[in-house]
CSV table of C-alpha atoms and ligand atoms in Angstrom, one decimal:
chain,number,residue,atom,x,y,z
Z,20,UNK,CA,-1.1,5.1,22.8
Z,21,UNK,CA,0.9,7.8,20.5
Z,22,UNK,CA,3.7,8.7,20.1
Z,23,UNK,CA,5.3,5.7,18.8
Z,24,UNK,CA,8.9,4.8,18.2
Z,25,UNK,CA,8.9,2.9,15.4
Z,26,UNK,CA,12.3,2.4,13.8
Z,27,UNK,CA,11.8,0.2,11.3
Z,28,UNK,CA,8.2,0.0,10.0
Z,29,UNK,CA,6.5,-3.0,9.0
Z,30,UNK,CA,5.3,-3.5,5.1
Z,31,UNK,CA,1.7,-5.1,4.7
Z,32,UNK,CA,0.7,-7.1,1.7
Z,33,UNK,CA,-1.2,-5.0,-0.8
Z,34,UNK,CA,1.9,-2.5,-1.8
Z,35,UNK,CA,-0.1,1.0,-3.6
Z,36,UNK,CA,1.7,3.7,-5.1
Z,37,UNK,CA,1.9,6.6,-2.8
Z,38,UNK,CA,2.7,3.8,0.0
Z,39,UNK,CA,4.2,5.8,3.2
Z,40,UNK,CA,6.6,3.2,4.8
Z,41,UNK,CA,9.4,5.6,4.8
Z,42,UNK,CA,7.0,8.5,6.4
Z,43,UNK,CA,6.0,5.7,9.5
Z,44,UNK,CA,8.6,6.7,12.4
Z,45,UNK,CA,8.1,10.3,10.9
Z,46,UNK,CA,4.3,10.7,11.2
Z,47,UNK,CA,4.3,7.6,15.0
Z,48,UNK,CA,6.9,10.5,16.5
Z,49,UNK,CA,5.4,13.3,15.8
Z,50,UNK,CA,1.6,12.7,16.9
Z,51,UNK,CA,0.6,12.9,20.2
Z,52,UNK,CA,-3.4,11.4,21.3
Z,53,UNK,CA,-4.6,9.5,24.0
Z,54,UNK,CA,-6.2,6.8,22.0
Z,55,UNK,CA,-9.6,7.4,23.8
Z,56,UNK,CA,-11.7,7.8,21.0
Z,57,UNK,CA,-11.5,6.1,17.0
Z,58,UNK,CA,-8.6,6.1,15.1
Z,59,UNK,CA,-9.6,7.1,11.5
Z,60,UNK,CA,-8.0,6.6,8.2
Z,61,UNK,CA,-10.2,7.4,5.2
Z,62,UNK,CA,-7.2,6.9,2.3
Z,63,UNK,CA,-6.0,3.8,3.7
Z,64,UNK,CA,-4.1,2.6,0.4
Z,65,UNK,CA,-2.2,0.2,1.8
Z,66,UNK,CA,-2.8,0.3,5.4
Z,67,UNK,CA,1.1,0.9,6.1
Z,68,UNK,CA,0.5,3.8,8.6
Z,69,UNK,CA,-2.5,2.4,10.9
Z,70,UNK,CA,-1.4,-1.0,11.1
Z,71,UNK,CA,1.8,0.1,12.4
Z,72,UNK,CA,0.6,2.9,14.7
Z,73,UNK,CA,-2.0,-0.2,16.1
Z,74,UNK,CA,-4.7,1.7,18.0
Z,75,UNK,CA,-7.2,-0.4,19.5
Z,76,UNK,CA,-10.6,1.0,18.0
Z,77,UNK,CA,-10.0,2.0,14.2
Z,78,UNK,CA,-12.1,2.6,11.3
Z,79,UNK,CA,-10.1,2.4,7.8
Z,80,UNK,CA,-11.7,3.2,4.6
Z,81,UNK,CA,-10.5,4.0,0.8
Z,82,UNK,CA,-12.9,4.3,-2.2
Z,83,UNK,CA,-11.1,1.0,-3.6
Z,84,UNK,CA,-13.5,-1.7,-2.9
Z,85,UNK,CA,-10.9,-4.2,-3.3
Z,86,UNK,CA,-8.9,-3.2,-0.9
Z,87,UNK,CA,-11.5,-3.2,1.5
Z,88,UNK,CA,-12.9,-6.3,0.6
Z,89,UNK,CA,-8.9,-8.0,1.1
Z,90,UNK,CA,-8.5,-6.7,5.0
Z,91,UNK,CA,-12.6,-8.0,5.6
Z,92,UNK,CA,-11.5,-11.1,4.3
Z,93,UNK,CA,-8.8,-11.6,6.5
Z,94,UNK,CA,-10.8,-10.4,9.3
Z,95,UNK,CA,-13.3,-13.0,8.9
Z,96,UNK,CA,-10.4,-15.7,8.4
Z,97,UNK,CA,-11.6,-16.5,4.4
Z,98,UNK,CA,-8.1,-15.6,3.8
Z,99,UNK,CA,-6.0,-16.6,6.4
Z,100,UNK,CA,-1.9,-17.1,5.7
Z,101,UNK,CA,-2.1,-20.7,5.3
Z,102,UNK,CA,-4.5,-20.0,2.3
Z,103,UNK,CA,-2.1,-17.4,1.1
Z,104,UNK,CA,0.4,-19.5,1.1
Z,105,UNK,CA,-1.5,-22.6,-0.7
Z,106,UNK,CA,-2.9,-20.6,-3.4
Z,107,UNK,CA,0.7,-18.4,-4.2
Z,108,UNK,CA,2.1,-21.9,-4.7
Z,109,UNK,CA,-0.2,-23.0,-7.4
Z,110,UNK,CA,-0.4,-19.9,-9.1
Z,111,UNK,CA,3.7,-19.8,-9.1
Z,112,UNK,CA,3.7,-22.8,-10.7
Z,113,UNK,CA,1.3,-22.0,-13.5
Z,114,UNK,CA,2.9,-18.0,-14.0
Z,115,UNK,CA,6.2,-20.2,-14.3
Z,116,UNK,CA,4.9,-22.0,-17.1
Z,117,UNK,CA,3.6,-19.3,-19.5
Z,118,UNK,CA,5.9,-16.9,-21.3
Z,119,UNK,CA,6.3,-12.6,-20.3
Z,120,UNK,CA,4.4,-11.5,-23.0
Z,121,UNK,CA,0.8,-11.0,-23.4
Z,122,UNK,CA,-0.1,-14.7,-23.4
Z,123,UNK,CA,1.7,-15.0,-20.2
Z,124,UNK,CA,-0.8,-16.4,-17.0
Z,125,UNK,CA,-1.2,-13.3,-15.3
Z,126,UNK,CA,-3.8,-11.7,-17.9
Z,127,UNK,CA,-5.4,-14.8,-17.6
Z,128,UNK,CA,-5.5,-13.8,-13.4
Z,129,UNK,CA,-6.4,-10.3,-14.4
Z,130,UNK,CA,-9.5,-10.9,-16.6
Z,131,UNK,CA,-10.8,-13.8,-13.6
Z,132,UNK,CA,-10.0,-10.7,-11.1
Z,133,UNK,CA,-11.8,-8.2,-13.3
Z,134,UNK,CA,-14.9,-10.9,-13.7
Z,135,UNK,CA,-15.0,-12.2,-9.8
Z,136,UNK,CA,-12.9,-9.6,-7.9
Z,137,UNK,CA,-11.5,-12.5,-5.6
Z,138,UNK,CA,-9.0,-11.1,-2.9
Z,139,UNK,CA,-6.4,-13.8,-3.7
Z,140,UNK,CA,-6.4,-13.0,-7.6
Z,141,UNK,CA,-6.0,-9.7,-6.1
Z,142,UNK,CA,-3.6,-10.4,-3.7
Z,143,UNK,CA,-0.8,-12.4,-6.9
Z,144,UNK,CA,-1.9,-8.9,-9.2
Z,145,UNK,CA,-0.4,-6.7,-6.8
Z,146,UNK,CA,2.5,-8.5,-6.0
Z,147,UNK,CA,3.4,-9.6,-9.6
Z,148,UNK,CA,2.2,-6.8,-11.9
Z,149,UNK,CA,4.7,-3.8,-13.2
Z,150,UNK,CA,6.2,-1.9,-9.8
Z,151,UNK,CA,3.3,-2.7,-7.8
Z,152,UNK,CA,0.6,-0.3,-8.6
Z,153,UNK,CA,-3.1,0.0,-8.5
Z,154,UNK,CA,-4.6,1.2,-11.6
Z,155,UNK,CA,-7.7,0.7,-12.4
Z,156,UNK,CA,-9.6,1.8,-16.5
Z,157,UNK,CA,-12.4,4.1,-16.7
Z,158,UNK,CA,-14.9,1.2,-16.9
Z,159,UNK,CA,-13.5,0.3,-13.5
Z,160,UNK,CA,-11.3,-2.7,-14.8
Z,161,UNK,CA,-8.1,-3.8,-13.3
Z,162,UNK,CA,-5.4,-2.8,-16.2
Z,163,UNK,CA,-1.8,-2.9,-14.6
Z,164,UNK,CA,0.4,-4.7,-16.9
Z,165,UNK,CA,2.5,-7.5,-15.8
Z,166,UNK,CA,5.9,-7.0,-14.1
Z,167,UNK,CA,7.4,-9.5,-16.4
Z,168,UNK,CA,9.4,-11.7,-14.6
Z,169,UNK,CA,7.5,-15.1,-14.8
Z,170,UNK,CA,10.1,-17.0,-11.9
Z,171,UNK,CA,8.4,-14.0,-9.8
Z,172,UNK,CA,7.0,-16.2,-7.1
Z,173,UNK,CA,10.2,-17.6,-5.6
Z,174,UNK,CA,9.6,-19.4,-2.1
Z,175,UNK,CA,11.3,-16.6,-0.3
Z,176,UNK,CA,8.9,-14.3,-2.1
Z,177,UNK,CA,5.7,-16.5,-1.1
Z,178,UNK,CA,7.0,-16.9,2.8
Z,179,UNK,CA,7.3,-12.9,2.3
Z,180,UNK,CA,4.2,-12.3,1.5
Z,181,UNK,CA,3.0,-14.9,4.2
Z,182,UNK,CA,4.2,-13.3,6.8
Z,183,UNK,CA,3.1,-10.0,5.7
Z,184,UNK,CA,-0.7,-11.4,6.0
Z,185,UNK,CA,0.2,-13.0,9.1
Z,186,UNK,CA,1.3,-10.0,10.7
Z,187,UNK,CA,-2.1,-8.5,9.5
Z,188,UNK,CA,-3.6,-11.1,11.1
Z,189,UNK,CA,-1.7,-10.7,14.6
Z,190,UNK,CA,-2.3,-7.1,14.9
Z,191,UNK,CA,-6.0,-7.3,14.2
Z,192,UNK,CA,-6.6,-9.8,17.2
Z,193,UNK,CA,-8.6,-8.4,19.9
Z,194,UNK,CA,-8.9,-4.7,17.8
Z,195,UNK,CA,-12.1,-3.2,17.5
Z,196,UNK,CA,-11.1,-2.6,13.6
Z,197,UNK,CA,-13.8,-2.2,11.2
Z,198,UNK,CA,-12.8,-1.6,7.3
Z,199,UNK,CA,-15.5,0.2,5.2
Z,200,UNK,CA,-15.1,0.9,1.7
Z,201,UNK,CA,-16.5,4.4,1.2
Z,202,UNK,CA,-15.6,8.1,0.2
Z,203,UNK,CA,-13.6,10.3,2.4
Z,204,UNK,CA,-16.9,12.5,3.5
Z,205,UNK,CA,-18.7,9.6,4.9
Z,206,UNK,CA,-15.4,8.6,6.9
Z,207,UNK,CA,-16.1,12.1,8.5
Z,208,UNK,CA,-19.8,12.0,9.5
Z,209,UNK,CA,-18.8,9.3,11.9
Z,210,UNK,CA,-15.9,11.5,13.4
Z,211,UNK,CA,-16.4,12.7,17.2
Z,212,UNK,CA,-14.6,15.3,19.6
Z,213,UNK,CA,-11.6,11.9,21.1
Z,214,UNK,CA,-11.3,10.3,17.5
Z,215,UNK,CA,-8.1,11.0,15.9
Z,216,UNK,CA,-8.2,10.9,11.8
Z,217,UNK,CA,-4.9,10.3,9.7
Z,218,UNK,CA,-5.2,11.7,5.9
Z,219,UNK,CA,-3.3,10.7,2.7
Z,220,UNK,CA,-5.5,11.9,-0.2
Z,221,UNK,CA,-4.1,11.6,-3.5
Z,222,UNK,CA,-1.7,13.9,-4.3
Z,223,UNK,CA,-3.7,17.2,-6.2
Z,224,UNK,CA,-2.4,17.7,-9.9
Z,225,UNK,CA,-1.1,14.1,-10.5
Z,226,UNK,CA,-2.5,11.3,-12.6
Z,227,UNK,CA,-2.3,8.6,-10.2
Z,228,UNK,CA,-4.8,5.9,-11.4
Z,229,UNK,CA,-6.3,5.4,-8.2
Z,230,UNK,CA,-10.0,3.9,-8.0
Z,231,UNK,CA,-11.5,7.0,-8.0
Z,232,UNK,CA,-10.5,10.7,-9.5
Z,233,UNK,CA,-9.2,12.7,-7.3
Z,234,UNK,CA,-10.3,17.1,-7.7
Z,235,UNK,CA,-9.3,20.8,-6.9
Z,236,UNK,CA,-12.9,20.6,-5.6
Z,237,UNK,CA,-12.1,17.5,-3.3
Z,238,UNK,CA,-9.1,19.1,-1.8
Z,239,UNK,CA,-10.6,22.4,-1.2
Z,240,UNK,CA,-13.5,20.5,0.5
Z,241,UNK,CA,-10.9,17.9,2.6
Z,242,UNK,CA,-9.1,21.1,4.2
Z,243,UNK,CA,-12.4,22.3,5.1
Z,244,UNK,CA,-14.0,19.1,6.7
Z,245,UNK,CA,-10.3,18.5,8.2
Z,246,UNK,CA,-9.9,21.9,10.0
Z,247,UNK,CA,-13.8,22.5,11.3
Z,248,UNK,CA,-14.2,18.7,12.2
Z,249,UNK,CA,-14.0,17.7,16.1
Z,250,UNK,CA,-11.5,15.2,15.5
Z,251,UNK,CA,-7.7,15.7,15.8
Z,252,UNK,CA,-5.8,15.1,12.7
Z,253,UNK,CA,-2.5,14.8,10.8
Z,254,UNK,CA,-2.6,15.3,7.3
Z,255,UNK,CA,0.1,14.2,4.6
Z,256,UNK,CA,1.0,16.4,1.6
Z,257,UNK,CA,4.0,17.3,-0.5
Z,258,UNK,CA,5.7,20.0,0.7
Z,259,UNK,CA,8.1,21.2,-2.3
Z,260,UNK,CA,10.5,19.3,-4.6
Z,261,UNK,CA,13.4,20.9,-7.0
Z,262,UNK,CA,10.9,21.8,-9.3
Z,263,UNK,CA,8.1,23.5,-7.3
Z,264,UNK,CA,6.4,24.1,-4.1
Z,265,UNK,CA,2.6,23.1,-3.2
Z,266,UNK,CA,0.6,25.9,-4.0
Z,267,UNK,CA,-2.5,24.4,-2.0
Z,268,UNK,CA,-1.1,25.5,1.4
Z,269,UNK,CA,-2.9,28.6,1.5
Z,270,UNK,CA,-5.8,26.3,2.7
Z,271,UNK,CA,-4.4,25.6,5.9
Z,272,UNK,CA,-4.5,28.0,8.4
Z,273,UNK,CA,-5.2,26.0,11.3
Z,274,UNK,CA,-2.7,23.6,13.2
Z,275,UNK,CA,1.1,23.1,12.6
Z,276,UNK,CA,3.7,22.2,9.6
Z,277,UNK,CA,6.1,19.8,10.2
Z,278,UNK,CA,8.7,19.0,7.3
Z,279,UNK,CA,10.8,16.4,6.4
Z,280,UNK,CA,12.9,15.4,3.7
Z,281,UNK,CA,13.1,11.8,1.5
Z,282,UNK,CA,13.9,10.4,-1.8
Z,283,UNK,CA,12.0,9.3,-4.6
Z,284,UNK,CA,13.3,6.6,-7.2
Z,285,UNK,CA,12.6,7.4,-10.8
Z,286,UNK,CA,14.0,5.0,-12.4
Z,287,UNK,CA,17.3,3.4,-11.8
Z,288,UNK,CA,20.0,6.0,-12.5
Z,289,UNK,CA,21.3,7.5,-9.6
Z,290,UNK,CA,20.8,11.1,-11.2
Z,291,UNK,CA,17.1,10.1,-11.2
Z,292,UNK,CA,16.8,10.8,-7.3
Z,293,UNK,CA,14.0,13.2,-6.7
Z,294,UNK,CA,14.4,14.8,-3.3
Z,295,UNK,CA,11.0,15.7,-2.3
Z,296,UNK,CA,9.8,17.7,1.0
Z,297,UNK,CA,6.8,16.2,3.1
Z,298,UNK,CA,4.7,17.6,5.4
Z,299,UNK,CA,2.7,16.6,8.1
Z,300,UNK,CA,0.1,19.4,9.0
Z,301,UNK,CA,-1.4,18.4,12.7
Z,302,UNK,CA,-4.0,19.4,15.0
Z,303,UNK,CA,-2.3,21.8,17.7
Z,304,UNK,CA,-3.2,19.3,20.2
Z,305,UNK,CA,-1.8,16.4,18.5
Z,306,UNK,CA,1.3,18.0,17.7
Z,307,UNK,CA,4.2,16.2,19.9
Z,308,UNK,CA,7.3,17.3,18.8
Z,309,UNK,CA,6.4,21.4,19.7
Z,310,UNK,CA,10.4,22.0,19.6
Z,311,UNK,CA,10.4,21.3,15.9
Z,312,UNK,CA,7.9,22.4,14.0
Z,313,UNK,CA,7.7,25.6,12.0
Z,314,UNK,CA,4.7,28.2,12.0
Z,315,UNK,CA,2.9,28.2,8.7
Z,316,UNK,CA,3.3,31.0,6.7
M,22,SAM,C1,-2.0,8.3,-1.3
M,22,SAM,S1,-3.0,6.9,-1.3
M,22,SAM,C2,-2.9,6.4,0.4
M,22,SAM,C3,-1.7,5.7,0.7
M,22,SAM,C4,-1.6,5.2,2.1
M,22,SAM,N1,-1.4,6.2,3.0
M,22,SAM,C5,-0.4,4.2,2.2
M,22,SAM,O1,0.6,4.6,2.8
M,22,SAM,O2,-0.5,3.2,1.6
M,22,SAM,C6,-4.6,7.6,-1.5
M,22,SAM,C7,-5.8,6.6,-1.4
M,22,SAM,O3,-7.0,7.3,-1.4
M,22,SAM,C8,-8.0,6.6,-2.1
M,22,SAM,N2,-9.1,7.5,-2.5
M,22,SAM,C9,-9.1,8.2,-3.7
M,22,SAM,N3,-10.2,9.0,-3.7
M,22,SAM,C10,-10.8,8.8,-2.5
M,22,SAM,C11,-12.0,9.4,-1.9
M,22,SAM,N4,-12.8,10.3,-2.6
M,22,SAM,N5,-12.4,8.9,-0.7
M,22,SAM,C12,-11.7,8.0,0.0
M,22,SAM,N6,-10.5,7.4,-0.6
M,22,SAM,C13,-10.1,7.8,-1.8
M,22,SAM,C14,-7.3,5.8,-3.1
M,22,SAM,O4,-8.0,4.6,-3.5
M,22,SAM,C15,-5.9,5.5,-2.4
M,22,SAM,O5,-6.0,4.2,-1.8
């Protein structure tokens, strides 16, 4: 089923920071696997690189339950885009009504998400908090604060975000997807000799706010896992930016480096463009584009 030509990737619903969009045609080109065995994605964040590569038996975890919990929901049709659609609606009109500051309706969505964990509540937090991250308190709470802009939820916005979930919803038809909220190592006691596993940890040496906290010892132990495990693999990671290069390559001594180059927006200003290098390290067998890449050092 891979390689893929995708030119212009599709965006799912629940945005993440870290969200690889841009890195879709990059990483569908570039791997090469028969699609025999289980396509794997233990980090799934926001599901962008799976859903678009669409291979017919997949298993996509992420330590964030509800994430999880939102693509389960839609499997089993409690959510569907009609619902979406409904509930955005109501919501819009009562986020419309309160002011931007702290009194405004969406704390009032937090706290209810942060009490019941419903996958709607979760759904109008992502896609109406501050620059659509997920961050969650050390007690495990929800604590993104809100983007602000109480008109948010215009009706181009909602149909948006409707279609989003219905493309969800298209691609998961007939798929033997399952979506399992657990850690990373469990993802890779259920990985056999055809399967082919895609890996976006977090990025080492960052605060991102993720569910979990992510460790020197976690990476070291990732690399390991990645390059003794039976399954073929690509595995994202920062290459270098203007300031510095990764300094965790020396753990990969097996398969190939392909490198690319894209922008990161900090900020408005044009002067705030981060060029950043990404790599794609991938099984020698998976690797498609064998004219391009260059030999690790
Ligand atoms: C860089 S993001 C993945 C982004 C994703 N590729 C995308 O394009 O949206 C990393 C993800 O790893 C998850 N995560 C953090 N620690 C984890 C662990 N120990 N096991 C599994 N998932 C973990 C986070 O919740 C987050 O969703």
């Amino acid at each position: 089923m891979l390689p893929k030509k995708i030119i212009t990737p599709k965006v799912p619903p629940i945005k993440i920071q870290g969200i690889k969009t841009k890195l879709v045609p990059f990483i569908a080109e570039s791997i090469k696997w028969d699609g025999e065995g289980t396509y794997f994605e233990p980090f799934m964040g926001s599901g962008v690189v799976g859903f678009n590569l669409e291979p017919q038996r997949a298993i996509f975890s992420d330590t964030n339950p509800y994430i999880i919990q939102f693509y389960k929901d839609i499997q089993s049709k409690k959510i569907t885009s009609k619902i979406v659609r409904t509930f955005l609606e109501n919501e819009a009109t009562k986020l419309s009504s309160t002011p931007a500051d702290k009194t405004s309706y969406y704390y009032e969505v937090r706290d209810r998400f942060n009490e019941e964990h419903s996958s709607l509540d979760f759904l109008f937090l992502q896609r109406s908090n501050f620059n659509g991250m997920i961050r969650f308190n050390n007690k495990g709470n929800y604590n993104v604060p809100f983007g602000r802009k109480p008109e948010r939820f215009q009706k181009a916005l909602i149909t948006k975000i409707v279609n989003q979930v219905a493309w969800v919803e298209k691609i998961m038809k007939g798929k033997d997807w399952q979506f399992i909220c657990m850690p990373f190592t469990e993802a890779f006691k259920m990985m056999k000799e055809n399967d082919f596993v895609y890996l976006d940890p977090p990025y080492i040496d960052r605060y991102d706010g993720y569910y979990d906290s992510w460790s020197e010892e976690y990476a070291v132990l990732l690399a390991e896992l990645t390059q003794k495990g039976k399954a073929g693999y690509a595995f994202s990671m920062w290459y270098e930016n203007q300031y510095r290069k990764n300094t965790h390559m020396e753990k990969w001594t097996d398969g190939k480096l392909l490198t690319t180059e894209h922008f990161y927006h900090l900020g408005a200003k044009e002067s705030n463009r981060n060029k950043m290098i990404e790599a794609l390290v991938i099984s020698d067998k998976n690797l498609n584009l064998e004219e391009v890449y260059h030999e690790q050092q």
